[in-house]
Every structure is written in structure tokens, then in C-alpha cells.
mmCIF file of C-alpha atoms in Angstrom:
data_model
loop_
_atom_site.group_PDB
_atom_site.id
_atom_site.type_symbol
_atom_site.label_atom_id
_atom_site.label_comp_id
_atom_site.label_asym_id
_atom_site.label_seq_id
_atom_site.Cartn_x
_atom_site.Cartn_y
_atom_site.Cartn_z
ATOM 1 C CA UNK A 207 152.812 140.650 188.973
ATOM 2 C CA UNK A 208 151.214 143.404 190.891
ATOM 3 C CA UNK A 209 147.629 144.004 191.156
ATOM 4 C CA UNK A 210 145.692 147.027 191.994
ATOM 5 C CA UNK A 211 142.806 147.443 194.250
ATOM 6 C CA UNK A 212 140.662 147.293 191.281
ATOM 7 C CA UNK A 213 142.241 144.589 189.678
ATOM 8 C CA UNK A 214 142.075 141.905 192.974
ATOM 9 C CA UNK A 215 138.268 143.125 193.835
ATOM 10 C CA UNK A 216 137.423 142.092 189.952
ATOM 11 C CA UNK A 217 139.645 138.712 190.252
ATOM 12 C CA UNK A 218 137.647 137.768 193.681
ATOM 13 C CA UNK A 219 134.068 138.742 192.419
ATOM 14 C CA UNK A 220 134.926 136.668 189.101
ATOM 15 C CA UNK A 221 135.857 133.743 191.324
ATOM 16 C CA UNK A 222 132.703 134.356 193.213
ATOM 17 C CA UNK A 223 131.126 134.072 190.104
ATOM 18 C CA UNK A 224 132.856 130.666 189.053
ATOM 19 C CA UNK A 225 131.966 129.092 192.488
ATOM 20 C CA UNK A 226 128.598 130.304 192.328
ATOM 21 C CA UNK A 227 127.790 128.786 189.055
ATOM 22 C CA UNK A 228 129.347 125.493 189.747
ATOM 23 C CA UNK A 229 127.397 124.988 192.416
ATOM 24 C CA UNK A 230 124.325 125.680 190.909
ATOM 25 C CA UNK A 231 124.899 123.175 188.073
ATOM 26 C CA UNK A 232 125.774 120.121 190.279
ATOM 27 C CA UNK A 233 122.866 120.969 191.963
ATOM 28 C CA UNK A 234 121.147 120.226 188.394
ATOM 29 C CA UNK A 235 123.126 117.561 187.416
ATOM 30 C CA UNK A 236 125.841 116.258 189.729
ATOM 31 C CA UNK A 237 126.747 113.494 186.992
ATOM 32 C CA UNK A 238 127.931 115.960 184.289
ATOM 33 C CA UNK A 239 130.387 117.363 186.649
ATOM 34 C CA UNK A 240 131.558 114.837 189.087
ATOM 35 C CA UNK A 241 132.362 116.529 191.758
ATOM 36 C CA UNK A 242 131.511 118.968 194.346
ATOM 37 C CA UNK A 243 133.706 121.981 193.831
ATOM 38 C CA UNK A 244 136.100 123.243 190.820
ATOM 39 C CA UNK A 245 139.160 121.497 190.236
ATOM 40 C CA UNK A 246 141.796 122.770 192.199
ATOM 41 C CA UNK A 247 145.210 125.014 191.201
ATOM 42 C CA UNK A 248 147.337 122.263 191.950
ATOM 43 C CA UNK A 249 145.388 120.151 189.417
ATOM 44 C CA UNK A 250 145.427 122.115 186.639
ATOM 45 C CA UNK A 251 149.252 123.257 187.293
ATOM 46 C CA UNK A 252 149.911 119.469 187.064
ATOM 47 C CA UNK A 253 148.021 118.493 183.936
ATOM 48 C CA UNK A 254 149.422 121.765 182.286
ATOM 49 C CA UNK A 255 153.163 120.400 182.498
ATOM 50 C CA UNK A 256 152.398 117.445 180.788
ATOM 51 C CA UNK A 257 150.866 119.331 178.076
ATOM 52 C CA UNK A 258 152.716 119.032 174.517
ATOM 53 C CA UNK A 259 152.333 121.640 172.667
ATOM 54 C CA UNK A 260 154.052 123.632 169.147
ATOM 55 C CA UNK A 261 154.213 126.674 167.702
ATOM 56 C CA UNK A 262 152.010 124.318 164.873
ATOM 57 C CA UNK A 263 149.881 122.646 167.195
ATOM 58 C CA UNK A 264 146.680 122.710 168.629
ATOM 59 C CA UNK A 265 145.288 122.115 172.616
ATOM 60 C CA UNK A 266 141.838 120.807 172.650
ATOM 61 C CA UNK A 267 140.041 120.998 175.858
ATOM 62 C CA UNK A 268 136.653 119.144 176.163
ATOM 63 C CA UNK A 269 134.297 119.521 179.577
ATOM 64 C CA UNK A 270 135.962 122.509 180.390
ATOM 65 C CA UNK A 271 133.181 123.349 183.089
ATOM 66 C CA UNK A 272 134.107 127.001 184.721
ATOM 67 C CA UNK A 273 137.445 126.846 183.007
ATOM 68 C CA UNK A 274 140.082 125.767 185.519
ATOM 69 C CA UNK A 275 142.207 124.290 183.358
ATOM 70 C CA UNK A 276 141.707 127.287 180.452
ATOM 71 C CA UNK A 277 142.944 129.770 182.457
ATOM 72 C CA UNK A 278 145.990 127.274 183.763
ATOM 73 C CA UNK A 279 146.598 126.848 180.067
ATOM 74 C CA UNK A 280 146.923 130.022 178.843
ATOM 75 C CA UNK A 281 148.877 131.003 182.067
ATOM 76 C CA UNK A 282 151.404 127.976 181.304
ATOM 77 C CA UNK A 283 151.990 129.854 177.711
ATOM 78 C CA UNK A 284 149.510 128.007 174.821
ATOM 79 C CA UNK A 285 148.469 130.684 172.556
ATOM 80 C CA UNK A 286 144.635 131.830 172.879
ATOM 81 C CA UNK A 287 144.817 131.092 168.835
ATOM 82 C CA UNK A 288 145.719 127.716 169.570
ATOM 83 C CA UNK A 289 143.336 126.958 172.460
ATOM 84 C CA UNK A 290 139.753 125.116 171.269
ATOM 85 C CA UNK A 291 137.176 124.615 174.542
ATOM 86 C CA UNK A 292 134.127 122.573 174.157
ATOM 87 C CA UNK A 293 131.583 122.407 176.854
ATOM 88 C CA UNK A 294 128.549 120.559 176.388
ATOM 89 C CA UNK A 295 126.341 122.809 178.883
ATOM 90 C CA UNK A 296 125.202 125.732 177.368
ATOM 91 C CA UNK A 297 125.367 127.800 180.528
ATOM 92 C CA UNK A 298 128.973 126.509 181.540
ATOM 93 C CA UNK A 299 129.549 127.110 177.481
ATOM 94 C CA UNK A 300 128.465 130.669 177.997
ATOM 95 C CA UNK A 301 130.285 131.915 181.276
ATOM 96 C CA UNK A 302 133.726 130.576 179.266
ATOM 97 C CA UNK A 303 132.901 132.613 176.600
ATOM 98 C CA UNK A 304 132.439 135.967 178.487
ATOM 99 C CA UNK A 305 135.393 134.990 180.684
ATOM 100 C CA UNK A 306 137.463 133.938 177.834
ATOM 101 C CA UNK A 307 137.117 135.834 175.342
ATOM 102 C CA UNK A 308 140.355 135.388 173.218
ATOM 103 C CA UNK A 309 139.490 131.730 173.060
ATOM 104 C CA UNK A 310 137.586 129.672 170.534
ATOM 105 C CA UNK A 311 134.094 128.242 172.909
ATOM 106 C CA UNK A 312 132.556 125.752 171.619
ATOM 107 C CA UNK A 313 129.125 124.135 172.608
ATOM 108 C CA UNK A 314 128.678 120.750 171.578
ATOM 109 C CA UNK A 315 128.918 117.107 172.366
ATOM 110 C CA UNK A 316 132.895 115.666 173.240
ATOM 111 C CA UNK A 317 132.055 112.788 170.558
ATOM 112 C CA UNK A 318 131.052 114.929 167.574
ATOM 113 C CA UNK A 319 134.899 116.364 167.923
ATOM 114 C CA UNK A 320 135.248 115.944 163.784
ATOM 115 C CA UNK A 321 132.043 117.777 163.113
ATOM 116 C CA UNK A 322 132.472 120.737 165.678
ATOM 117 C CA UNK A 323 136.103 121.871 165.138
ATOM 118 C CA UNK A 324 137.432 123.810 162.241
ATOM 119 C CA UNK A 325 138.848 121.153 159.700
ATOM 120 C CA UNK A 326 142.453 123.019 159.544
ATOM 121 C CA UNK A 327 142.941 121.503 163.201
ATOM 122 C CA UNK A 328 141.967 118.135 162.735
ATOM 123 C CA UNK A 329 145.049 116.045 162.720
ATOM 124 C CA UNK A 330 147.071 118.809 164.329
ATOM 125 C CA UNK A 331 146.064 118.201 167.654
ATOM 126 C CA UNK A 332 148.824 117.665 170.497
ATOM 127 C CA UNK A 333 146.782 117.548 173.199
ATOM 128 C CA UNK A 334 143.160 116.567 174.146
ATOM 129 C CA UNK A 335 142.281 117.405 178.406
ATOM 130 C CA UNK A 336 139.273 116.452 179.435
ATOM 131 C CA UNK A 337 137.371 117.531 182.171
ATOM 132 C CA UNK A 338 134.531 114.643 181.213
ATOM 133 C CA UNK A 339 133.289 112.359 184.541
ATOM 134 C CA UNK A 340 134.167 109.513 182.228
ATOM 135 C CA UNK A 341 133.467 106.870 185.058
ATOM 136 C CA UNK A 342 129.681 108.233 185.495
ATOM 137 C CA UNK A 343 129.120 107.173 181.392
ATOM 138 C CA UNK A 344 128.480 104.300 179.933
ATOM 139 C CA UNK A 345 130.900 102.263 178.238
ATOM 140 C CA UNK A 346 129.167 103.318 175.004
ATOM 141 C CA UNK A 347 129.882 106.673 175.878
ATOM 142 C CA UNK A 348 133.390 106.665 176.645
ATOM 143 C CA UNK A 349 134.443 104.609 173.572
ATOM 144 C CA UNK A 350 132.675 107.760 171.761
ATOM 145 C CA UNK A 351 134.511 110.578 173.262
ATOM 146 C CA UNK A 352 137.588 108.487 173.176
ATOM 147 C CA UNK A 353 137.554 108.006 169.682
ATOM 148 C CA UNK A 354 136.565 110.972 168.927
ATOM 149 C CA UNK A 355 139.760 112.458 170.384
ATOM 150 C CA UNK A 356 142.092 110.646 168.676
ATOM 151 C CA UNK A 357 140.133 110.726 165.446
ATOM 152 C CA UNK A 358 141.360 114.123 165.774
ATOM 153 C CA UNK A 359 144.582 114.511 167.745
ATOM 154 C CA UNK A 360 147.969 114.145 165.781
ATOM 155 C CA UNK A 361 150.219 111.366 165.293
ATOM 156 C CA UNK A 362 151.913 111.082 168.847
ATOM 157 C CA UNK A 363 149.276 112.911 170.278
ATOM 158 C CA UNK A 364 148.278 112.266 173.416
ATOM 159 C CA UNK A 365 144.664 112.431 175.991
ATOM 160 C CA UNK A 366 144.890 113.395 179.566
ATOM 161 C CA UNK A 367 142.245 112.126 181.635
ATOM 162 C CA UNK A 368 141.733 112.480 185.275
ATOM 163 C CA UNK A 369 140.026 110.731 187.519
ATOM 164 C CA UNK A 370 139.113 110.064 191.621
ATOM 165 C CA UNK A 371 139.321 106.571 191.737
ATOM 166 C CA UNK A 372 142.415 104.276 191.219
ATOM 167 C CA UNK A 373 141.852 102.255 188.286
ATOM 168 C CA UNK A 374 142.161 103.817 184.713
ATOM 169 C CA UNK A 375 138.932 105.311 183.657
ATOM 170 C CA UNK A 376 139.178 104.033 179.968
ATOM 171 C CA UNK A 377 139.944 100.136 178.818
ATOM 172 C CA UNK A 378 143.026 100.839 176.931
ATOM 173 C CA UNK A 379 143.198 96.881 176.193
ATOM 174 C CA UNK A 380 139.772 97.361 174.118
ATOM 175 C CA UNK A 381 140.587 100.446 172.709
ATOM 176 C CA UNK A 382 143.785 99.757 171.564
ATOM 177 C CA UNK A 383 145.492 102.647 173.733
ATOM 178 C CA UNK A 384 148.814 103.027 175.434
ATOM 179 C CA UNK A 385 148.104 104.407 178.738
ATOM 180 C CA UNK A 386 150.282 105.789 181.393
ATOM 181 C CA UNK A 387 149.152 106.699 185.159
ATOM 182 C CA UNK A 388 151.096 110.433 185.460
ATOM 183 C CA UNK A 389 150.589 110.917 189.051
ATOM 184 C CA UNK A 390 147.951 111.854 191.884
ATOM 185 C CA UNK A 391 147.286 115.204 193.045
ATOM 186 C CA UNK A 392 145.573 115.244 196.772
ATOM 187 C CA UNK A 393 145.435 119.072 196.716
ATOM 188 C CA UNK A 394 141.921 118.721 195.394
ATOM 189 C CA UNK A 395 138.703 117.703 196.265
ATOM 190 C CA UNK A 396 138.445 114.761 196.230
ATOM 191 C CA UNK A 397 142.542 114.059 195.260
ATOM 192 C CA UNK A 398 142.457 113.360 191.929
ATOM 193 C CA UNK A 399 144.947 110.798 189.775
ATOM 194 C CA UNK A 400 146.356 111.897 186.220
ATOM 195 C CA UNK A 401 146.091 109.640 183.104
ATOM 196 C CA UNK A 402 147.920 109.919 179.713
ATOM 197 C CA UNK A 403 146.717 108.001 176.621
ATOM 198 C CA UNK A 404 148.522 107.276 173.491
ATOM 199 C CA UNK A 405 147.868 104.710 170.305
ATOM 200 C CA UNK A 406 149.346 101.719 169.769
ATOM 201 C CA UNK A 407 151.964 100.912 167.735
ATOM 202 C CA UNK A 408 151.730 101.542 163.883
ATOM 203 C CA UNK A 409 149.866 97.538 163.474
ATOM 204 C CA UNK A 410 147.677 97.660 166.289
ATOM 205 C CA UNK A 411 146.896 101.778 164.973
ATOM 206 C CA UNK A 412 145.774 100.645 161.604
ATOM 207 C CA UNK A 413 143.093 97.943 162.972
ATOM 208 C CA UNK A 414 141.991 100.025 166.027
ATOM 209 C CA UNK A 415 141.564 103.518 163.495
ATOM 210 C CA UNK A 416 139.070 101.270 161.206
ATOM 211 C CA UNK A 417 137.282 99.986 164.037
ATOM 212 C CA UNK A 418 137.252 103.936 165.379
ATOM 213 C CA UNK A 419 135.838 105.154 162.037
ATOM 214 C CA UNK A 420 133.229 102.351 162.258
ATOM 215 C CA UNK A 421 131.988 103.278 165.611
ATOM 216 C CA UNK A 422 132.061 107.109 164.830
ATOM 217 C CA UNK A 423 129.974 107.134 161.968
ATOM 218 C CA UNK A 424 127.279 104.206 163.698
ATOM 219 C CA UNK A 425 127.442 106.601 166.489
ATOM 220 C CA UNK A 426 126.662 109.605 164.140
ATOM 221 C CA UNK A 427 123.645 107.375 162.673
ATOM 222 C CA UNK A 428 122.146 106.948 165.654
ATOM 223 C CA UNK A 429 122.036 110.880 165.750
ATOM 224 C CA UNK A 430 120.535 111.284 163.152
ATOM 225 C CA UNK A 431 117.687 108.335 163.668
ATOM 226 C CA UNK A 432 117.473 110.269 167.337
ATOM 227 C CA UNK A 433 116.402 113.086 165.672
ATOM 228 C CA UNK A 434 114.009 111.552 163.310
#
């Protein structure tokens, strides 16, 4: 692909502009991002090939920051139709929107996945990528998003997860996941390891997906007393 003069000075300024406001929101909350620049190409080339995706299903993409791993996505070939990104920030939440315009941007909370995406997706979900510093949340916190994702992914669908430490970022054993260390990636800053997570087997499924319906709708309780 060729670009005009035109063309490259609007791709670096954009990047400017995707450095510039990552920057400025781990300087508000280095937590909520964990780390200290963008994810890298490399990253986001990796996680893309172990994307499963259909003509009939749907790639759901939560912490999506400055969008990395959108623009990876829609360069590795998932429809913008068939790409939903939620972003918790509302600034982060609005730069993806102007920069992505094709795609559905969502602001909202990872663990509310039921309640913020369209209900003609929800069980047609290949894919689930998050961008979420799992490892700087509680253990409360993580069992939320986590069920949340596969309260709405598909049957066989998977999460990808990464992570800058060594050990798995989510207890598999106590959620009743499959998971499966992809790879590392030290083209990034800091190098960054690759996790896949599946259910269980059909048994283990049918206990863990009460127990996940019991903790989402405690954890949507405690919303709404929060807001009382």
C-alpha cells in the first residue's frame, strides 16, 4: 500500500495523538492502564492470529485503551460490523470513537458485559481480548470481568489475556477455566506473555455457569445498593 504525503503526515500526527493521550492518562491513573507506553505492533499482530472468528461471529474487545489492538483487528480482516470495543474511561472511550468510527464504542464497565452489548450478540461471541491490568484488581474484580466474558462468549469461545509477569493472571482452578499460555512477545514494553482461556468440560460448565450467574447478579446488587 502506498501512501501519499498527505496520507503519512495524517498517520504520524494521529499517532502523536495516541501517544500523547496515553501518557496523559497513566499520569492520572497508572493502575487502569498498566503500563507505560501503548502496546506494541508485535503484540497486537500476535494476539490477532489467535483470534477465532466467523462470518456469524462476534470479537469483543474490552480495555481497548488508544486502540492498538482495534486497529490490528480490523487490519487482520474482522468486519467493523462485527467488532464491539468497550473502554471504561470516557476519554480513552471517546478518542476510539473519533478514530474508529465504523466500530461499535462502548463506555462502560468490562463486568456489566450482558447489560452493555446488544442482546443479538450475546452467545455469539468468539472472542473476548482484553486489554484490562487484571493483576492490579482485586480478586473480586477479576472473577467479575471473567465471568462476565464468558457469560457472553459462545460455546468454544475463548478469552485472551495478556499479561507482564509469568504466572497466569486469572485462577483457572477456581474459575473452572481451561487455560493455555500462547506465547511471550518481548517486542513490547515491558515483554508481555499471551493467555487463552476456555470452559471446562460440559460437567464442570454446568456447575461453574450457576455459580457465574450467582456472582453476576450479587455483583449487579451491589450496583445498585452503590447507587442508593
Amino acid at each position: 500500500m502506498t501512501y501519499t504525503t498527505q496520507a503519512k503526515k495524517e498517520i504520524a500526527q494521529a499517532k502523536r495523538d495516541e501517544n500523547l493521550l496515553f501518557f496523559k492518562r497513566v499520569l492520572k491513573n497508572p493502575k487502569a492502564l498498566g503500563a507505560v507506553t501503548p502496546s506494541s505492533l508485535a503484540l497486537a499482530n500476535f494476539i490477532c492470529r489467535h483470534v477465532e472468528s466467523t462470518p456469524e461471529s462476534y470479537v469483543v474487545e474490552i480495555g481497548a485503551g488508544t486502540g492498538r489492538f482495534t486497529r490490528a483487528l480490523l487490519r487482520f480482516g474482522v468486519a467493523p460490523a462485527q467488532l464491539y470495543v468497550v473502554e471504561m474511561d470516557p476519554e480513552l472511550c471517546k478518542f476510539l470513537t473519533q478514530h474508529f468510527p465504523q466500530v461499535t464504542v462502548i463506555n462502560g464497565d468490562a463486568r456489566s458485559l450482558l447489560d452493555i452489548l446488544p442482546p443479538h450478540i450475546v452467545g455469539k461471541v468468539s472472542t473476548v481480548i482484553s486489554g484490562i491490568p487484571l493483576v492490579n484488581l482485586s480478586q473480586t474484580v477479576q472473577t467479575g470481568i471473567a465471568d462476565a466474558c464468558f457469560a457472553v462468549l459462545a460455546e468454544g469461545g475463548q478469552m485472551l489475556q495478556f499479561t507482564y509477569g509469568p504466572i497466569s493472571p486469572l485462577s483457572s482452578r477456581k474459575l473452572g477455566l481451561h487455560k493455555k499460555r500462547l506465547g511471550s512477545v518481548f517486542w513490547n514494553f515491558p515483554p508481555a506473555v499471551i493467555w487463552a482461556y476456555k470452559r471446562g468440560n460440559a460437567r464442570e460448565e454446568k456447575s461453574q455457569d450457576f455459580i457465574r450467574r450467582l456472582r453476576y447478579l450479587r455483583h449487579k446488587f451491589l450496583i445498585k445498593v452503590k447507587k442508593k
